[in-house]
Short mmCIF file of C-alpha atoms and ligand atoms in Angstrom, two decimals:
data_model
loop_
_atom_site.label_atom_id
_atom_site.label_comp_id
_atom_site.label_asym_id
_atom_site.label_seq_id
_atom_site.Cartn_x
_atom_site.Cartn_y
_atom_site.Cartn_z
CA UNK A 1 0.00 0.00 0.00
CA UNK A 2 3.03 2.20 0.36
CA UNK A 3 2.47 3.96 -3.17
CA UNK A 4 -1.18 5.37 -1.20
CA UNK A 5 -1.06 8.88 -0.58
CA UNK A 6 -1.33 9.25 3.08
CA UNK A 7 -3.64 11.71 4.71
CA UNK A 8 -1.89 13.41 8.15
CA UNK A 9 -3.85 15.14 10.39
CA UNK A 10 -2.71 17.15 13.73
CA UNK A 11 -5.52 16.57 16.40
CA UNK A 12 -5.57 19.59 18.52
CA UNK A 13 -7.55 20.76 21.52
CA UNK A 14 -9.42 23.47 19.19
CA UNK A 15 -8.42 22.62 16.13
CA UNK A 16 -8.76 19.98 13.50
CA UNK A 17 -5.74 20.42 10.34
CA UNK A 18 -5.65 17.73 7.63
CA UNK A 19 -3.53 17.75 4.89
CA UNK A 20 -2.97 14.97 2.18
CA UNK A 21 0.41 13.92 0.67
CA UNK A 22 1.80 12.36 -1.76
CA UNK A 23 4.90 9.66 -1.18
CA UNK A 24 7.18 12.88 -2.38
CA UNK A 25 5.50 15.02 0.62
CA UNK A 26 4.30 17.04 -1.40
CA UNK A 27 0.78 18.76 -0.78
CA UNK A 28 -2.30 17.49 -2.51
CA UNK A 29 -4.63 19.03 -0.37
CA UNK A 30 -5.19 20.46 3.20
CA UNK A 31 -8.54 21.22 5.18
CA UNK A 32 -8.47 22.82 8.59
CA UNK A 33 -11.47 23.03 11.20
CA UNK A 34 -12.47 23.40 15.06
CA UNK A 35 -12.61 20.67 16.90
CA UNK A 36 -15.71 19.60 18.39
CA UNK A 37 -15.63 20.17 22.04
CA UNK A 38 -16.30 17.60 24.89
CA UNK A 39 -18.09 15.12 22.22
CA UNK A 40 -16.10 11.37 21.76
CA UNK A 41 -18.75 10.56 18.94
CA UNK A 42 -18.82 13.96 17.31
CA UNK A 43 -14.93 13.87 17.18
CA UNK A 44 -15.06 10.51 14.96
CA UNK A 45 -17.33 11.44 12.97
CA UNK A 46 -15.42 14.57 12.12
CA UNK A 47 -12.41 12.93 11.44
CA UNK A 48 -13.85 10.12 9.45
CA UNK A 49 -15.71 12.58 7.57
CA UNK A 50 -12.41 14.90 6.90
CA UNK A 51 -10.71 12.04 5.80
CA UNK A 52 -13.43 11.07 3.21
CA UNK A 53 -13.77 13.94 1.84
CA UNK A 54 -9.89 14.24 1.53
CA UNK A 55 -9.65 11.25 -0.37
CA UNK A 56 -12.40 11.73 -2.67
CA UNK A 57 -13.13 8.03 -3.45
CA UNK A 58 -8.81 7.24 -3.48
CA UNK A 59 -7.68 4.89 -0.14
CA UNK A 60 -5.52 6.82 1.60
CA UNK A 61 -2.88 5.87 4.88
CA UNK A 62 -4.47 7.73 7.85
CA UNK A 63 -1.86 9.39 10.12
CA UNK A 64 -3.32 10.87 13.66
CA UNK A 65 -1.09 13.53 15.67
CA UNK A 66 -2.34 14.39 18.71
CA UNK A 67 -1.10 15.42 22.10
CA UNK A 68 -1.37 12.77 24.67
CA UNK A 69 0.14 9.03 23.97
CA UNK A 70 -1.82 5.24 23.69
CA UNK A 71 -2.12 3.30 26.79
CA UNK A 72 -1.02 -0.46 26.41
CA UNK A 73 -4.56 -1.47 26.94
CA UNK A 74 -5.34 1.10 23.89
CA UNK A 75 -7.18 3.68 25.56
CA UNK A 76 -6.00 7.23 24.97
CA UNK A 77 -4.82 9.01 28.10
CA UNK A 78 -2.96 12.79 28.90
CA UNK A 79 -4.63 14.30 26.25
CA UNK A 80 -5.88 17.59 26.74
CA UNK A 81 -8.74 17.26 24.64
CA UNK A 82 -9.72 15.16 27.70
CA UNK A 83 -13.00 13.91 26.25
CA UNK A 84 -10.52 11.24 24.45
CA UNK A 85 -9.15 9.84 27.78
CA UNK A 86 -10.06 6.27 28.54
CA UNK A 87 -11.22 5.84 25.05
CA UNK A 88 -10.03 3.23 22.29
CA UNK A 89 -9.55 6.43 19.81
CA UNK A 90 -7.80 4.42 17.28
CA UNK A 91 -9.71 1.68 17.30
CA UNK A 92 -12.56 2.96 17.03
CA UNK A 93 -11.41 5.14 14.23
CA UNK A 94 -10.25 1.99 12.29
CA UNK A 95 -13.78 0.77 12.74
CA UNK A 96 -15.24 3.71 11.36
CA UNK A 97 -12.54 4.18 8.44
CA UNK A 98 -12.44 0.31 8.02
CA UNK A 99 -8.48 0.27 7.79
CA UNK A 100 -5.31 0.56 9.99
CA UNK A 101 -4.70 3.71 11.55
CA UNK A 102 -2.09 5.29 13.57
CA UNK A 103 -1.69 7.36 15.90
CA UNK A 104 1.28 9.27 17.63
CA UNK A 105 1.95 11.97 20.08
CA UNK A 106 2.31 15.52 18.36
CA UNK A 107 5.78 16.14 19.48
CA UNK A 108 6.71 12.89 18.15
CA UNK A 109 4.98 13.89 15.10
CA UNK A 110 6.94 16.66 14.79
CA UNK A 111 10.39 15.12 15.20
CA UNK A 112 9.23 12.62 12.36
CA UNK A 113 8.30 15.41 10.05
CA UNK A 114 11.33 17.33 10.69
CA UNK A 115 13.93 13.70 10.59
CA UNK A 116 11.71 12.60 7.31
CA UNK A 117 12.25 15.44 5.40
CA UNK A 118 12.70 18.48 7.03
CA UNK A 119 15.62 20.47 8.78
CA UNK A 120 16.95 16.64 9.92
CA UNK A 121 16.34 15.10 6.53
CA UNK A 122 19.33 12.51 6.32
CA UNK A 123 19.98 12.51 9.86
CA UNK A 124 20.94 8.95 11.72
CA UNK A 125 19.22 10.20 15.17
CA UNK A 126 16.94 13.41 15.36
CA UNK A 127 15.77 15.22 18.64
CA UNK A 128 12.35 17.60 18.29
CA UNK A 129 12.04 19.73 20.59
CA UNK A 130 8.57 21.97 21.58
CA UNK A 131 9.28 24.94 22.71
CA UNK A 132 5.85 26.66 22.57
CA UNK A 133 2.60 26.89 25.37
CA UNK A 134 4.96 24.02 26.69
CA UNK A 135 7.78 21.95 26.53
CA UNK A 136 7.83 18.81 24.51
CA UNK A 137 10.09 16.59 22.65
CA UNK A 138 10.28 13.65 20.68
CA UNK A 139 13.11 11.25 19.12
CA UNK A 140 14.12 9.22 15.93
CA UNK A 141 16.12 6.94 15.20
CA UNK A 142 16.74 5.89 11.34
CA UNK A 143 13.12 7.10 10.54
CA UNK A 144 11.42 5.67 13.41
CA UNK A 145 10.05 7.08 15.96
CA UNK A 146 11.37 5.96 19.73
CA UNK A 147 8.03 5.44 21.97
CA UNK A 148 10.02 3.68 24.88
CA UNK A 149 8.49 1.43 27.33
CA UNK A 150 6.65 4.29 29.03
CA UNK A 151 5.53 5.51 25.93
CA UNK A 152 7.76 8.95 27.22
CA UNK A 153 10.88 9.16 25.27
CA UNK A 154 11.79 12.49 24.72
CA UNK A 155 10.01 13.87 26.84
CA UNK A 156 12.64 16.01 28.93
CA UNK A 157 9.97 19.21 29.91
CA UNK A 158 9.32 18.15 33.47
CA UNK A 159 12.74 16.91 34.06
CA UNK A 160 14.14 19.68 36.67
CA UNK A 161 16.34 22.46 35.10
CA UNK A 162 20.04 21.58 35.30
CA UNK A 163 22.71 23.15 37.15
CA UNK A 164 20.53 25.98 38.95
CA UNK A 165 22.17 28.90 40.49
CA UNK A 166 20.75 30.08 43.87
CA UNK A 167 18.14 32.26 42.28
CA UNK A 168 16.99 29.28 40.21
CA UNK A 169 16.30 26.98 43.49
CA UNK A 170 13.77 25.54 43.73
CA UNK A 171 12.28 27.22 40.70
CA UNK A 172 8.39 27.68 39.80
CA UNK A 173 5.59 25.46 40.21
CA UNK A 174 4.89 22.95 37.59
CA UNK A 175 1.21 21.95 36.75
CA UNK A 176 3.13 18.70 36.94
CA UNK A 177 3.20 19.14 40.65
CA UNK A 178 7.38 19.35 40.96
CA UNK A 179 8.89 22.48 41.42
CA UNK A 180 11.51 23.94 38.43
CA UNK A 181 10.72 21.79 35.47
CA UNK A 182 12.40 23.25 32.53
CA UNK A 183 9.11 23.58 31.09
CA UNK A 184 8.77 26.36 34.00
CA UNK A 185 11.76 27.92 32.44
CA UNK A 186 11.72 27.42 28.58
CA UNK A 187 7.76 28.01 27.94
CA UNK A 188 6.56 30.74 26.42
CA UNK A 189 4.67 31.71 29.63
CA UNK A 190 7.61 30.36 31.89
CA UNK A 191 9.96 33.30 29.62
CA UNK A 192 7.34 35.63 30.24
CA UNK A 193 6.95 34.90 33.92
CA UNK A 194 10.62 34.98 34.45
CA UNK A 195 10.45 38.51 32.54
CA UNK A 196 7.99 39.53 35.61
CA UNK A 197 10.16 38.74 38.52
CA UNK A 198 13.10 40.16 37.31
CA UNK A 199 11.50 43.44 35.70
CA UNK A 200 8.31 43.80 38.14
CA UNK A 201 6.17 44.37 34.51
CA UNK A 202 4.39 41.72 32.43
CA UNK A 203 5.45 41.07 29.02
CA UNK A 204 4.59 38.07 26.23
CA UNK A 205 7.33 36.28 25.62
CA UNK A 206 6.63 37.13 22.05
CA UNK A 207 7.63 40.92 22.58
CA UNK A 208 10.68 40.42 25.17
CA UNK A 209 11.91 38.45 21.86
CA UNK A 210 11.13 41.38 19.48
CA UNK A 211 12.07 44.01 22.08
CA UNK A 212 15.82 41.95 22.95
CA UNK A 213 18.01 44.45 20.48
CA UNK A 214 16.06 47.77 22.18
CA UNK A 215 15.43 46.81 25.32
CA UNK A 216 17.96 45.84 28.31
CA UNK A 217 15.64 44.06 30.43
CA UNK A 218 14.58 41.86 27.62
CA UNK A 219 18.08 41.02 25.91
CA UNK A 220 19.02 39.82 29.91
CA UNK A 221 15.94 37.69 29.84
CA UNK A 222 16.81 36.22 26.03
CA UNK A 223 20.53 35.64 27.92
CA UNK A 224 18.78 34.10 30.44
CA UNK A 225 16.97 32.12 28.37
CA UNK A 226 19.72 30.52 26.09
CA UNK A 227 21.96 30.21 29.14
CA UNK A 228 19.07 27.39 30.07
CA UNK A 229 18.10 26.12 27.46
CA UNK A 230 22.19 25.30 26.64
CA UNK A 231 21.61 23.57 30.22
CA UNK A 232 18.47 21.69 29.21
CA UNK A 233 19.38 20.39 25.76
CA UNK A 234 22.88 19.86 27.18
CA UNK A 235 21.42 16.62 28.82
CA UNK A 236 19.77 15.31 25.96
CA UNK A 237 22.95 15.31 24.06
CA UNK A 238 24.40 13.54 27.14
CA UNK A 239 22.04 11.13 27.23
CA UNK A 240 20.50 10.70 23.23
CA UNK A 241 23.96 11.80 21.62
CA UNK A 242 21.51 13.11 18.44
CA UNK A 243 23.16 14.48 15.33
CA UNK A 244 20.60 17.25 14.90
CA UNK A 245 18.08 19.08 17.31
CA UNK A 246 15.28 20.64 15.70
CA UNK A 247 13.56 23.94 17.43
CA UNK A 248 9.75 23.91 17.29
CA UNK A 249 7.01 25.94 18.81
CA UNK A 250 6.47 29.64 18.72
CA UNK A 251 9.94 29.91 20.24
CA UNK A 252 11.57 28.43 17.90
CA UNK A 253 10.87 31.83 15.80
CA UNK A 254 13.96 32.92 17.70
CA UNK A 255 17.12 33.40 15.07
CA UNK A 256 19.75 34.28 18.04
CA UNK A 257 18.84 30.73 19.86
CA UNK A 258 20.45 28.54 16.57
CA UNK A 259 24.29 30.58 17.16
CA UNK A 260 23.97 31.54 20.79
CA UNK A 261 22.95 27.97 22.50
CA UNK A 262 25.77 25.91 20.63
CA UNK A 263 28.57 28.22 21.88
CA UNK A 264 27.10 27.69 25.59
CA UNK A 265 26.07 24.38 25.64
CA UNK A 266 29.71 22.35 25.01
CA UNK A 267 30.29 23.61 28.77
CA UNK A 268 27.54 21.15 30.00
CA UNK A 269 28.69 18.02 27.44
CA UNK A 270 30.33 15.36 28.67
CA UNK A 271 32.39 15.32 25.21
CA UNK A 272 35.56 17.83 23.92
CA UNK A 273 34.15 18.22 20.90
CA UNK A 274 30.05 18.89 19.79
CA UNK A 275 29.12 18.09 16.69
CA UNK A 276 25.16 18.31 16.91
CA UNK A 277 23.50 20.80 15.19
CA UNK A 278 20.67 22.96 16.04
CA UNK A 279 18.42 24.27 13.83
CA UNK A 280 15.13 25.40 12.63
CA UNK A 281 11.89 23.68 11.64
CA UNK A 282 11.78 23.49 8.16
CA UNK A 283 8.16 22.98 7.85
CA UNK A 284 7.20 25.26 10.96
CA UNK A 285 3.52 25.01 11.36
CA UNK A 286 3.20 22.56 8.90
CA UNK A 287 5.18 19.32 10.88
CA UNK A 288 2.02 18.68 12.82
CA UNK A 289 0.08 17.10 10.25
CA UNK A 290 3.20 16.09 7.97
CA UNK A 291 4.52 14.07 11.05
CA UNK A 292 0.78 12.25 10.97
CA UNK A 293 1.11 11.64 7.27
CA UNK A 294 4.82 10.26 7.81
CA UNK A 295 3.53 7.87 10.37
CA UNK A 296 3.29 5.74 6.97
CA UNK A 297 6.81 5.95 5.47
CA UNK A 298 7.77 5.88 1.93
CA UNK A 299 9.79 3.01 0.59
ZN1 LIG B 301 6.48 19.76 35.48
#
């Protein structure tokens, strides 16, 4: 079936995008809707509608990106579209779609988009990373995507921030429950609430990063920011060794992250030399719903 086109589609907690591919990844065709709120039934039918009318009569692979992960009994759980918790999503999709379908977590989506053929096209081992509402990741590994036994690899957000100074101890609360997860550091909010206590005034992180050249209480929060997230991704390199990390998320938007981070972060690698890369998405909004479609690989 692998000459199909394969329909990807990013399952969000207000919004619905589809787009269908051919094996090239190129675009055939792309809907985008709201998701129907607090209905199980409703959300089926929407999908299995979306992909039929996608299709147009033509089979397609069905790809599902959503956030939250499969439960080994098959019911979906974490998702913040919680009306899919407990439930046998894919399952019941392949019921309604009468064929397989699969489904992945939408960070992992994104590192497959980006490691299939994106900014780590080529790439033996490729870290996503989420830098956006939260903090996500995902991993692969010669096109496939690592779930691990938890169904949690890559995700390094609610690990604690490394190597805090005093002012860093013990660090925000995390929704999590812990105190100082990086996500508490390297969110957009978390940038924005650091921002606060050091300035006293609220700003988005979205203007501290376009007021950083102007304004000296933003370009110390953007140093702030790269000196942890050199810290953060630091570990992952200890631990995953990748050749490339890939920046997505509404931070990832941020040009002086890609030269800044690499010239900190070789002070927290256990190695002499650093030869992973960092670099921006190449499909930026877009990996989503090409990570869903790349759930079914081409030859
Ligand atoms: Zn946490």
């Amino acid at each position: 079936m692998s000459e199909l086109n394969r329909i990807g589609i990013d399952l969000g907690g207000t919004k619905i995008s589809a787009v269908r591919m051919n094996s090239a990844g190129e675009v055939i065709n792309r809907r985008r809707l709201a998701s129907p709120q607090d209905n199980y039934q409703e959300t089926l039918q929407t999908i299995t509608d979306l992909v039929l009318s996608l299709e147009q009569g033509q089979v397609c692979h069905v790809g599902i990106g959503t956030p939250g992960a499969e439960t080994h009994s098959g019911g979906m759980k974490n998702c913040n579209s919680t009306w899919l918790n407990g439930q046998p999503f894919r399952v019941d999709l392949e019921r309604s779609l009468n064929r397989p379908v699969r489904i992945a977590n939408d960070a992992n989506c994104f590192a497959l988009s980006e490691a299939s053929d994106g900014a780590g096209q080529g790439a033996q081992s490729v870290f996503g990373v989420i830098l956006g509402t939260g903090v996500g990741g995902g991993w692969v590994i010669n096109g496939d995507i690592v779930q691990g036994v938890n169904g949690i690899a890559g995700e390094w957000g609610h690990n604690s921030l490394p190597n805090p100074d005093e002012e860093e101890r013990p660090g925000p609360a995390c929704y999590c429950g812990r105190t100082g997860c990086i996500e508490t550091w390297l969110s957009g909010p978390g940038l924005s609430a650091d921002y606060k206590r050091q300035a006293g005034v609220s700003l988005t992180a979205e203007k501290i990063i376009a007021s950083c050249n102007t304004e000296a209480r933003a370009a110390k929060a953007l140093d702030r920011y790269c000196h942890r997230l050199a810290r953060s991704l630091a570990t992952v390199i200890n631990i995953c060794d990748p050749a490339v990390i890939v920046l997505g998320g509404g931070l990832s938007k941020t040009e002086q992250l890609y030269q800044r981070v690499p010239e900190l972060w070789s002070q927290w690698v256990f190695s002499d030399e650093v030869r992973t890369k960092l670099l921006p998405p190449k499909h930026g909004d877009d990996s989503g719903v090409r990570g869903a479609a790349w759930l079914w690989p081409a030859d």
